[in-house]
Coordinates of C-alpha atoms in Angstrom, one line a residue:
X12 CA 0.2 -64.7 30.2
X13 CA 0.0 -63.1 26.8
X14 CA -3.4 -64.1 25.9
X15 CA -4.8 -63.6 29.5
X16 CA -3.8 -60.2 28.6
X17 CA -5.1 -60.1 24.8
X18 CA -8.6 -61.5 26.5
X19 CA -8.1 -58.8 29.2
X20 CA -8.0 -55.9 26.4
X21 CA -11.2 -57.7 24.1
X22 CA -13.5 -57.8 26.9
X23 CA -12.9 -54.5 28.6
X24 CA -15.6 -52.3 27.1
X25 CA -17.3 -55.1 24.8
X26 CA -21.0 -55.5 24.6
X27 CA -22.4 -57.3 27.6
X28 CA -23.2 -60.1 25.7
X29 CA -23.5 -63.9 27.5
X30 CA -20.7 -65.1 25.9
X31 CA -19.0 -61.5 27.2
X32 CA -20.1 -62.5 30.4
X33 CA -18.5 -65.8 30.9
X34 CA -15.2 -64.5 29.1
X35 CA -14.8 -62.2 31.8
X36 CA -15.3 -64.8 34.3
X37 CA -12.9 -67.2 32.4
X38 CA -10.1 -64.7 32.5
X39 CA -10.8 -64.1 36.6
X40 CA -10.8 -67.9 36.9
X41 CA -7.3 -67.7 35.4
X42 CA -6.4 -64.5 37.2
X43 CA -6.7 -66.3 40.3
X44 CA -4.7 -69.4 39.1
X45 CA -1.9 -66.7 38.7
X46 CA -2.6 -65.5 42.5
X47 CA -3.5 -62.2 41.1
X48 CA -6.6 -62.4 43.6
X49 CA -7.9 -58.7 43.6
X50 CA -8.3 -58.5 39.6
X51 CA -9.8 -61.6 40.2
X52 CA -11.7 -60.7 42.5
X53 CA -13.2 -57.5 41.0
X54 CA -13.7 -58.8 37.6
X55 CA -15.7 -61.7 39.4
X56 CA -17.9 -59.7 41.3
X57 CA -18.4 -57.5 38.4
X58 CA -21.1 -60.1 37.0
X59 CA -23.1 -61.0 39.7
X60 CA -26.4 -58.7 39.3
X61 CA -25.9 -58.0 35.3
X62 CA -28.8 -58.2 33.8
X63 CA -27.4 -60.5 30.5
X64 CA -26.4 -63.1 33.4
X65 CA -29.4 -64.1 35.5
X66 CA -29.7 -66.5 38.4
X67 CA -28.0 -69.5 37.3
X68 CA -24.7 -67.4 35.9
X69 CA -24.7 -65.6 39.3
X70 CA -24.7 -68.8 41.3
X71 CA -21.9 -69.9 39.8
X72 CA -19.9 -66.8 39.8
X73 CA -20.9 -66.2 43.7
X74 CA -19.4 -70.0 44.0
X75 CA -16.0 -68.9 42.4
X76 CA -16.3 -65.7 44.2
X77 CA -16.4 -67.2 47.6
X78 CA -13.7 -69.9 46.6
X79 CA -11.2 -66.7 45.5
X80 CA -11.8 -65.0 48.5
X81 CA -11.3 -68.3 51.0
X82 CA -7.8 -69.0 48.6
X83 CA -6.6 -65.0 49.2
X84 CA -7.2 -65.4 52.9
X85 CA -5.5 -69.2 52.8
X86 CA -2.5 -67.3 51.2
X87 CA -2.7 -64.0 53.7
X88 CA -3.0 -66.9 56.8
X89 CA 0.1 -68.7 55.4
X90 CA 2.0 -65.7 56.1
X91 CA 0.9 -65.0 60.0
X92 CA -1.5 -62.3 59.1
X93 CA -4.3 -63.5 60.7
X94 CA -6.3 -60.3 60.9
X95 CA -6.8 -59.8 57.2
X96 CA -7.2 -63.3 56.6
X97 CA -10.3 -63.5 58.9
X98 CA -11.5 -59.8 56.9
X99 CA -11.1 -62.5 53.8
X100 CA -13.2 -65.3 55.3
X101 CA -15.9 -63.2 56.2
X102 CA -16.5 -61.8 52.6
X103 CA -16.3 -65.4 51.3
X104 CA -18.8 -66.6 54.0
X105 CA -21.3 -63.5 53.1
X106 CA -21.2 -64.9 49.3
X107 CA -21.7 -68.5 50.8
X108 CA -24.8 -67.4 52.3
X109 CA -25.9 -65.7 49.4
X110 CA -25.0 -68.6 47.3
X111 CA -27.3 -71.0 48.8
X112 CA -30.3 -68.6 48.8
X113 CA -30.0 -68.8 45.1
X114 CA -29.5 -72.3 44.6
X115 CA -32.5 -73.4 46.8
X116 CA -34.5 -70.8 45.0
X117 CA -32.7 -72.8 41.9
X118 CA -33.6 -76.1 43.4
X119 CA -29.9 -76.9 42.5
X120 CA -28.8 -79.3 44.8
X121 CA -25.0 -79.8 43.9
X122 CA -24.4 -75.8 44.6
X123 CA -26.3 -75.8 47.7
X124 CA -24.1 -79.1 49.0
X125 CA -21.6 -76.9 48.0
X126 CA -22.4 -74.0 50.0
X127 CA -22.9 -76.3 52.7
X128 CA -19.3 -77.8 52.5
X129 CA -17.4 -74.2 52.3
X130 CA -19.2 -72.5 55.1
X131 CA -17.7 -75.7 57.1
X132 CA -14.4 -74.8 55.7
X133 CA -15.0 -70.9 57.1
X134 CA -16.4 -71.8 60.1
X135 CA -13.9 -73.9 60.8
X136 CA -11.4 -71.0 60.2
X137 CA -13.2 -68.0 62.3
X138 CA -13.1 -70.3 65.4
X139 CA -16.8 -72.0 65.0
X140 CA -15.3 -75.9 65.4
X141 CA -19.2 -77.0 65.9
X142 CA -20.6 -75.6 63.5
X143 CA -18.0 -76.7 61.7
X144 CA -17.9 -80.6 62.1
X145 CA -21.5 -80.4 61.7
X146 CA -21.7 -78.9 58.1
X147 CA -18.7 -81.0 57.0
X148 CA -19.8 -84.1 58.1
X149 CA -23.2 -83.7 56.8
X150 CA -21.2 -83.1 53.5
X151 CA -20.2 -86.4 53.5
X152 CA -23.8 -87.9 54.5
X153 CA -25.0 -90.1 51.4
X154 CA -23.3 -88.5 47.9
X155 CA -20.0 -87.5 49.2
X156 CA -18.6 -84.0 47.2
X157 CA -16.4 -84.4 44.6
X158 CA -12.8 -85.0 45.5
X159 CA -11.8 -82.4 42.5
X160 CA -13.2 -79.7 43.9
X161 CA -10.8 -77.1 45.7
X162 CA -13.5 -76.8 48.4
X163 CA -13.6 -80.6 49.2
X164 CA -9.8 -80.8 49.4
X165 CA -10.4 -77.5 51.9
X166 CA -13.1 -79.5 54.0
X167 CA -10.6 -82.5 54.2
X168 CA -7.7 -80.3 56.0
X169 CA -10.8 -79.2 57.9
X170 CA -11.5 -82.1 59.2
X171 CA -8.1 -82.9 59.7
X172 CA -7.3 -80.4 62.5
X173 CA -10.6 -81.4 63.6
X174 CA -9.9 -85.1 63.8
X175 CA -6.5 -84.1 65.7
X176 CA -7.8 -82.0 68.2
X177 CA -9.8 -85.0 69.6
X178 CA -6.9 -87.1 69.4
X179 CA -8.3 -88.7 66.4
X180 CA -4.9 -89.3 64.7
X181 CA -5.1 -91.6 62.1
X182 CA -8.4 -90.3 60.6
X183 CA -6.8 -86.6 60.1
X184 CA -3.8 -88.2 58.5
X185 CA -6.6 -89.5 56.2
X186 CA -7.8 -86.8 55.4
X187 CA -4.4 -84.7 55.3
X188 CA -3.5 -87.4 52.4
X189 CA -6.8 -86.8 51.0
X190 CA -6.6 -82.8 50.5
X191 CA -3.0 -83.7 49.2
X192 CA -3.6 -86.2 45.9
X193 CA -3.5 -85.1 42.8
X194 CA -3.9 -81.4 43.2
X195 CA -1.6 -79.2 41.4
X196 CA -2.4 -76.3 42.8
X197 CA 0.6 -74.7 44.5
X198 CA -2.4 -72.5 47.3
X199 CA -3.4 -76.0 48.5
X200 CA -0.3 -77.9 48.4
X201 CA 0.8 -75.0 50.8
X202 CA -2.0 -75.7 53.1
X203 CA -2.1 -78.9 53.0
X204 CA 1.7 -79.2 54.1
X205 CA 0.6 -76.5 56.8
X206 CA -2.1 -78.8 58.3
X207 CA 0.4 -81.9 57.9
X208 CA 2.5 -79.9 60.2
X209 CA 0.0 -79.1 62.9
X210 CA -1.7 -82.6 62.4
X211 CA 2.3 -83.6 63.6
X212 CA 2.2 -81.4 66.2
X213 CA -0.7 -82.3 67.4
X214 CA 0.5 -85.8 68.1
X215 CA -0.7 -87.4 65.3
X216 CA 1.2 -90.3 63.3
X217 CA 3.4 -87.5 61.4
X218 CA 5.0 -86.4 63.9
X219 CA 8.7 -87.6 62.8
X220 CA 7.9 -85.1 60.1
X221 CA 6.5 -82.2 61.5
X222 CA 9.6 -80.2 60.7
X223 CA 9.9 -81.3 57.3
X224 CA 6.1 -80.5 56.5
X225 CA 6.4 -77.0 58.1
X226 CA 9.6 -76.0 56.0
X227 CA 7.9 -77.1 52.8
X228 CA 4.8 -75.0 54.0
X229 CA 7.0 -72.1 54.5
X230 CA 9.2 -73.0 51.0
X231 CA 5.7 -73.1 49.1
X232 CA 4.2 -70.1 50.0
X233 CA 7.5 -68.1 49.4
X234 CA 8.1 -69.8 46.3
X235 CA 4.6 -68.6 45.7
X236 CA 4.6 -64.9 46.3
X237 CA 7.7 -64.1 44.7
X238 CA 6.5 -65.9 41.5
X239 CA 3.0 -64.0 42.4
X240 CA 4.9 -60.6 42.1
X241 CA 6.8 -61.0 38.5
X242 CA 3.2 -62.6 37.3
X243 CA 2.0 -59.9 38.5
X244 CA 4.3 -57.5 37.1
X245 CA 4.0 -58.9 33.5
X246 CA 0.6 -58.9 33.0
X247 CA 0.1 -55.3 34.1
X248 CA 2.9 -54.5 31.8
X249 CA 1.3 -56.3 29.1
X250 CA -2.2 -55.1 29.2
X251 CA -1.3 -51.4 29.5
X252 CA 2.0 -49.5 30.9
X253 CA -0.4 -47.0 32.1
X254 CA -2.6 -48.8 34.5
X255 CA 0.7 -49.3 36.5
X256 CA -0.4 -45.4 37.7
X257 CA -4.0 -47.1 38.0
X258 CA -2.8 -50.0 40.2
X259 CA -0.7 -46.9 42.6
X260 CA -4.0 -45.1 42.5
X261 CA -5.7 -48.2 43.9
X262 CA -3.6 -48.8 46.6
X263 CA -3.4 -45.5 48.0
X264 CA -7.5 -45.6 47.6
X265 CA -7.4 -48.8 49.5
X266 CA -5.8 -47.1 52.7
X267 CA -9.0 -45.4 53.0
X268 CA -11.4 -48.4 52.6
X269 CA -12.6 -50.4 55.6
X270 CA -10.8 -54.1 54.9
X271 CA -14.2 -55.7 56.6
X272 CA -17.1 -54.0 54.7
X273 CA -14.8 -52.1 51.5
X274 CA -16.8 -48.9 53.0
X275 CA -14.6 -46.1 53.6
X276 CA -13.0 -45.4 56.2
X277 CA -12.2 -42.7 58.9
X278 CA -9.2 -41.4 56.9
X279 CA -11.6 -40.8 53.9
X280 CA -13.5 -39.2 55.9
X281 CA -11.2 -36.8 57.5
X282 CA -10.1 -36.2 53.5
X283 CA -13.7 -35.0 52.5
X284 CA -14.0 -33.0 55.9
X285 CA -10.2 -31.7 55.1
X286 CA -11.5 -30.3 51.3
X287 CA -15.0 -28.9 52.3
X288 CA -18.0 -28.8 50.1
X289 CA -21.3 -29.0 51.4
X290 CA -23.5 -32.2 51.5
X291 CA -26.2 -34.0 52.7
X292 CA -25.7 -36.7 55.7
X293 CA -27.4 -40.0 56.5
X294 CA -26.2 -41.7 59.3
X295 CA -26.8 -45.4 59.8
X296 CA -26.4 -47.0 63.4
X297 CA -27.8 -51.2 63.4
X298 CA -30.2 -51.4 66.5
X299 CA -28.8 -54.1 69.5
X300 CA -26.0 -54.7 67.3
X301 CA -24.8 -56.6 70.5
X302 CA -27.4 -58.6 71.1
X303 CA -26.1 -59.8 67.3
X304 CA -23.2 -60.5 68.6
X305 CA -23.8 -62.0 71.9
X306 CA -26.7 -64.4 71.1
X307 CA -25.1 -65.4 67.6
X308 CA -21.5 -64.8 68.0
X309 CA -18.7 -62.4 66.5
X310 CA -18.8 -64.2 63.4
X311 CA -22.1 -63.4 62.8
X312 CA -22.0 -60.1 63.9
X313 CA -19.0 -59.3 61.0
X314 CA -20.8 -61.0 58.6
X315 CA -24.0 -58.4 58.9
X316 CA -21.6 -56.0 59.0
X317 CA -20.5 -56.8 55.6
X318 CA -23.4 -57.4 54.5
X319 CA -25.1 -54.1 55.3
X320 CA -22.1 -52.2 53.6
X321 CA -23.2 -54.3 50.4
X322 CA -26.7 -53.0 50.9
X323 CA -25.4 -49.2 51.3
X324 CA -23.0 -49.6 48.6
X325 CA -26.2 -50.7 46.2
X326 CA -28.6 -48.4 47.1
X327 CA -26.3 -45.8 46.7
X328 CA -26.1 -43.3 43.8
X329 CA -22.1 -43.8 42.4
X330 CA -21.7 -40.0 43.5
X331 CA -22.6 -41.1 47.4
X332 CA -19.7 -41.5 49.9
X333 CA -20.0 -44.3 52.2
X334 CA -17.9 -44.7 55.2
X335 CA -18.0 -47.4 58.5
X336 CA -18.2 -44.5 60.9
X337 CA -16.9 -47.3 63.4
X338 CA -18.3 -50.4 65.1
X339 CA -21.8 -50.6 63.8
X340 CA -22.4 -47.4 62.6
X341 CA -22.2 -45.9 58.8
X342 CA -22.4 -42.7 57.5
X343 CA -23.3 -41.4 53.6
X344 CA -22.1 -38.4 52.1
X345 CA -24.8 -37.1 49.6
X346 CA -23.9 -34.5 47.6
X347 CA -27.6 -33.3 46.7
X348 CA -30.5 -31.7 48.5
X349 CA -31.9 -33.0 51.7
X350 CA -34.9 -34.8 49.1
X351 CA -31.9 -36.8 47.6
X352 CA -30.6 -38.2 51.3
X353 CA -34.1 -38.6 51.9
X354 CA -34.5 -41.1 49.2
X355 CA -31.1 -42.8 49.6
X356 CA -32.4 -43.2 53.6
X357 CA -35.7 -44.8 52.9
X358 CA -33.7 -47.2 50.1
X359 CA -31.6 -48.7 52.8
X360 CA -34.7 -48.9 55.2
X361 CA -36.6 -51.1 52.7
X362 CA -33.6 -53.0 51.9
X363 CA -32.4 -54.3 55.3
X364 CA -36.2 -54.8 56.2
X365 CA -36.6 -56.9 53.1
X366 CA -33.2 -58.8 53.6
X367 CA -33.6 -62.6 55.0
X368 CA -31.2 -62.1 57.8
X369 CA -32.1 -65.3 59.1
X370 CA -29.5 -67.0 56.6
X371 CA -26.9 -66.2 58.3
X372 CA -28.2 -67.7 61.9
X373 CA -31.5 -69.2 63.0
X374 CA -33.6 -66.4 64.6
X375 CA -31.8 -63.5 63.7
X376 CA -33.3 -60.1 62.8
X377 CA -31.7 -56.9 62.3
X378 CA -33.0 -53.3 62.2
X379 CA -31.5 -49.8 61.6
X380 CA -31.8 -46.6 62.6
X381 CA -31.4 -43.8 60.5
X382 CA -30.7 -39.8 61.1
X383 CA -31.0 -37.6 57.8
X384 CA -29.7 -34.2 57.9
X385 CA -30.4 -31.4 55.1
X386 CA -27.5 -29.7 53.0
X387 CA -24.6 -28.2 54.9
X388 CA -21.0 -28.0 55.9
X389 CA -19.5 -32.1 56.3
X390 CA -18.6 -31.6 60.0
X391 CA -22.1 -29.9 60.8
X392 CA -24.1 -32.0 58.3
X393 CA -22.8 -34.9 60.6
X394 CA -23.7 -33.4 63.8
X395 CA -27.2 -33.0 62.7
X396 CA -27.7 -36.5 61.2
X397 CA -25.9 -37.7 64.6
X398 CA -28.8 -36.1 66.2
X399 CA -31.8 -36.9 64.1
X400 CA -30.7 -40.8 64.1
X401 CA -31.1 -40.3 68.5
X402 CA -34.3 -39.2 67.5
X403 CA -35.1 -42.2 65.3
X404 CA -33.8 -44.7 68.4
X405 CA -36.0 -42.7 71.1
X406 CA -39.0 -42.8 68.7
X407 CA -38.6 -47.1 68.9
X408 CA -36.1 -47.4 66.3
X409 CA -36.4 -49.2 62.5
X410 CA -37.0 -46.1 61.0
X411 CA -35.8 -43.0 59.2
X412 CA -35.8 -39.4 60.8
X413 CA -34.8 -36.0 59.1
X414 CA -33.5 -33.3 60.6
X415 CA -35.5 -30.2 59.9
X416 CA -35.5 -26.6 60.6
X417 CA -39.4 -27.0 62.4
X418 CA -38.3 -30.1 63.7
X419 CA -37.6 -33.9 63.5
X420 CA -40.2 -35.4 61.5
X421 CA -40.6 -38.7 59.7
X422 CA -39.1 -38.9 55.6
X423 CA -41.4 -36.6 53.1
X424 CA -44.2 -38.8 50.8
X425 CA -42.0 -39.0 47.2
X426 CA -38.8 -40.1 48.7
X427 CA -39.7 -43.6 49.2

C-alpha cells in the first residue's frame, strides 16, 4: 500500500514520458487488484489517446480497461445490483469494440482473440446467449486462450451457465472447475463459487452443494468489500489527507453524471438553469434511434449511446457542458458565441459520420441531428436549439441547423 501510494505521488504531474506512461498504468493495474476500481479506472483511461503512447500502448490499456470495467460490474452483480452492473458491461463492451479496431489495424492477432473472448463474456451477461456461445466457442477453435488470463477464466463460467441451461451438466461442471484453478483472485473466486451455485441449481452434478457454493459466494464478496473499504481508506489517507474532500467532491459530482454515457445528467442541468448565465446550445437527437434498437437489440442500442457521449465528450472544449437530455437525445452547454457552438456542432457531425458504427453490429449506421441556438438565457437557449434541431429532421436529417434571427439556415463556412 505504501509504495502504491509513493508511485501515486511521483507520477502525478511528471513528464509524459513512456516510461511515465506505463507507471501510471502499473499503479491502475494494482489499484484494481485492491478493488479500488474507479481510480483504476480513471488513471487507465487517462492514457489511451496520449500522444507519448501510440497504438500499441493504447491496445493494451483499452484491454485492461475493458477487463476493470467487466470486474467492477462482476463485483456490483454479486451484490443484486443488476442495473449498474449492466451500466458497467456496456462501457467494457464499448472498449472491446474499440479494442479490436486497433488490433486488426495492428494485425495483432492475440488482442483481437482477446477481444473476441470478452465480448462473449459481455454478451453473455446483457442477455445475448447466441451471440454469446458463438464468440466463445470460436475462442476455443484451433489455439485455445490462455488459461491465465482473467478473461478466459470469465469465458469458462460463461460457458458454464451456458452448458447448464441446455442440460449439459457435466461440461459446465468442467468448466466451473476450470475458471476455479489456480486463480488467486478473490473477484473470480467469488464468481466462480456464484456460477457453481446456479450450475447446482440448475441440475447439474453439484447440486448436493448448491448451498454451500452460494454461502461462500456471499462470504467472498463480503469479505471483499469490507477489506475494499479500509484499502481504500488507507491509501487515500496515505497519498494526501486532503483528497479525502476531493473524493466527497466526486461523489456528490457523480449524482449528476449519467451512469450509462458519464454525460451529465438532468440534475446538472437543472443546477446550471438554477444559477443562470447565458450560453450557447447544441442539441443533439440520433436519427431512428429505434430502429437501432429494434433491428440490433437493446444492447446495441446502449452501446451507441455510450459511445456517442465519448464522441461529445472529445470534441468538446473542457469549458462545454454535456448532459443526456434523456433517451437519445444530448444537449451542450457552450459558454461562447453562437460561432463557438457552431464549431463544436459541425465537430460532432464529422465525428459520428466518420465513426465505423458497423463494429458494433453488421449493417448498422447511425446519423444525428443537430439544432444550434445563438447566445442567451439556458432555459431559452434550449428552446431555440430544441427548435432548430426539428428543423434539421424536417430538412432529411444528418445535418447541423442554427437558429438565427433571419432564419434557420445551414452552419456558417469557418466553423467546420
Amino acid at each position: 500500500m505504501d509504495r502504491i501510494a509513493a508511485a501515486t505521488r511521483l507520477v502525478e504531474g511528471a513528464p509524459l514520458t513512456y516510461q511515465h506512461l506505463s507507471a501510471t498504468q502499473a499503479i491502475g493495474l494494482a489499484m484494481r487488484r485492491l478493488h479500488l476500481y474507479e481510480q483504476s479506472d480513471a488513471m487507465q483511461m487517462s492514457l489511451v489517446g496520449h500522444p507519448g503512447g501510440g497504438l500499441l500502448l493504447d491496445a493494451i490499456v483499452l484491454a485492461q480497461a475493458a477487463l476493470t470495467r467487466t470486474l467492477w460490474g462482476v463485483v456490483v452483480e454479486l451484490t443484486g445490483d443488476h442495473e449498474q452492473a449492466r451500466a458497467h458491461y456496456l462501457v467494457s463492451l464499448s472498449r472491446v469494440y474499440r479494442l479490436r479496431r486497433l488490433a486488426r489495424r495492428l494485425g495483432h492477432d492475440e488482442l483481437a482473440r482477446r477481444a473476441d473472448l470478452h465480448e462473449g463474456v459481455l454478451r453473455h451477461r446483457l442477455g445475448d446467449a447466441d451471440g454469446a456461445w458463438l464468440l466463445l466457442t470460436t475462442s476455443w477453435d484451433g489455439v485455445p486462450p490462455r488459461e491465465t488470463l482473467p478473461e478466459t477464466r470469465l469465458g469458462h463460467t460463461a460457458l458454464a451457465l451456458l452448458s447448464a441451461e441446455a442440460g449439459d451438466g457435466e461440461t459446465a461442471a468442467g468448466h466451473v472447475a476450470a475458471a476455479r484453478g489456480g486463480t488467486t483472485d478473490d473477484v473470480l473466486l467469488a464468481w466462480a463459487f456464484a456460477v457453481a451455485a446456479q450450475v447446482a441449481a440448475a441440475g447439474g452434478p453439484l447440486t448436493a452443494a448448491a448451498t454451500e457454493w452460494r454461502e461462500l459466494a456471499r462470504y467472498a464478496i463480503g469479505a471483499l468489500l469490507t477489506d475494499r473499504t479500509d484499502r481504500y481508506e488507507s491509501l487515500r489517507h496515505r497519498i494526501l489527507l486532503a483528497e479525502l474532500s476531493e473524493q466527497s467532491a466526486t461523489a456528490v459530482a457523480s449524482a449528476r453524471l449519467d451512469p450509462l454515457t458519464g454525460a451529465g445528467n438532468r440534475r446538472l442541468l437543472e443546477d446550471r438553469l438554477a444559477a443562470g448565465g447565458r450560453y450557447s446550445a447544441v442539441f443533439v437527437d440520433i436519427d431512428h434511434f429505434k430502429r437501432v434498437n429494434d433491428e440490433h437489440s437493446h444492447a446495441v442500442g446502449d452501446a451507441v449511446l455510450v459511445r456517442l457521449g465519448e464522441l461529445l465528450r472529445r470534441h468538446c472544449r473542457a469549458d462545454d457542458l454535456v448532459v443526456r437530455y434523456g433517451g437519445d437525445e444530448f444537449v451542450v452547454l457552450v459558454p461562447g458565441e453562437q460561432r463557438d457552438a457552431e464549431r463544436v456542432a459541425t465537430r460532432v457531425l464529422a465525428a459520428v459520420r466518420s465513426q465505423d458504427w458497423a463494429d458494433f453490429a453488421e449493417g448498422l449506421r447511425v446519423s444525428v441531428s443537430i439544432g444550434v441556438s445563438r447566445q442567451r438565457s439556458v432555459g431559452s437557449a434550449l428552446r431555440c436549439a430544441d427548435g432548430a434541431l426539428q428543423q434539421a429532421k424536417r430538412r432529411g436529417r444528418d445535418r447541423v441547423v442554427v437558429a438565427a434571427e433571419t432564419g434557420p439556415r445551414e452552419p456558417s463556412p469557418e466553423a467546420g
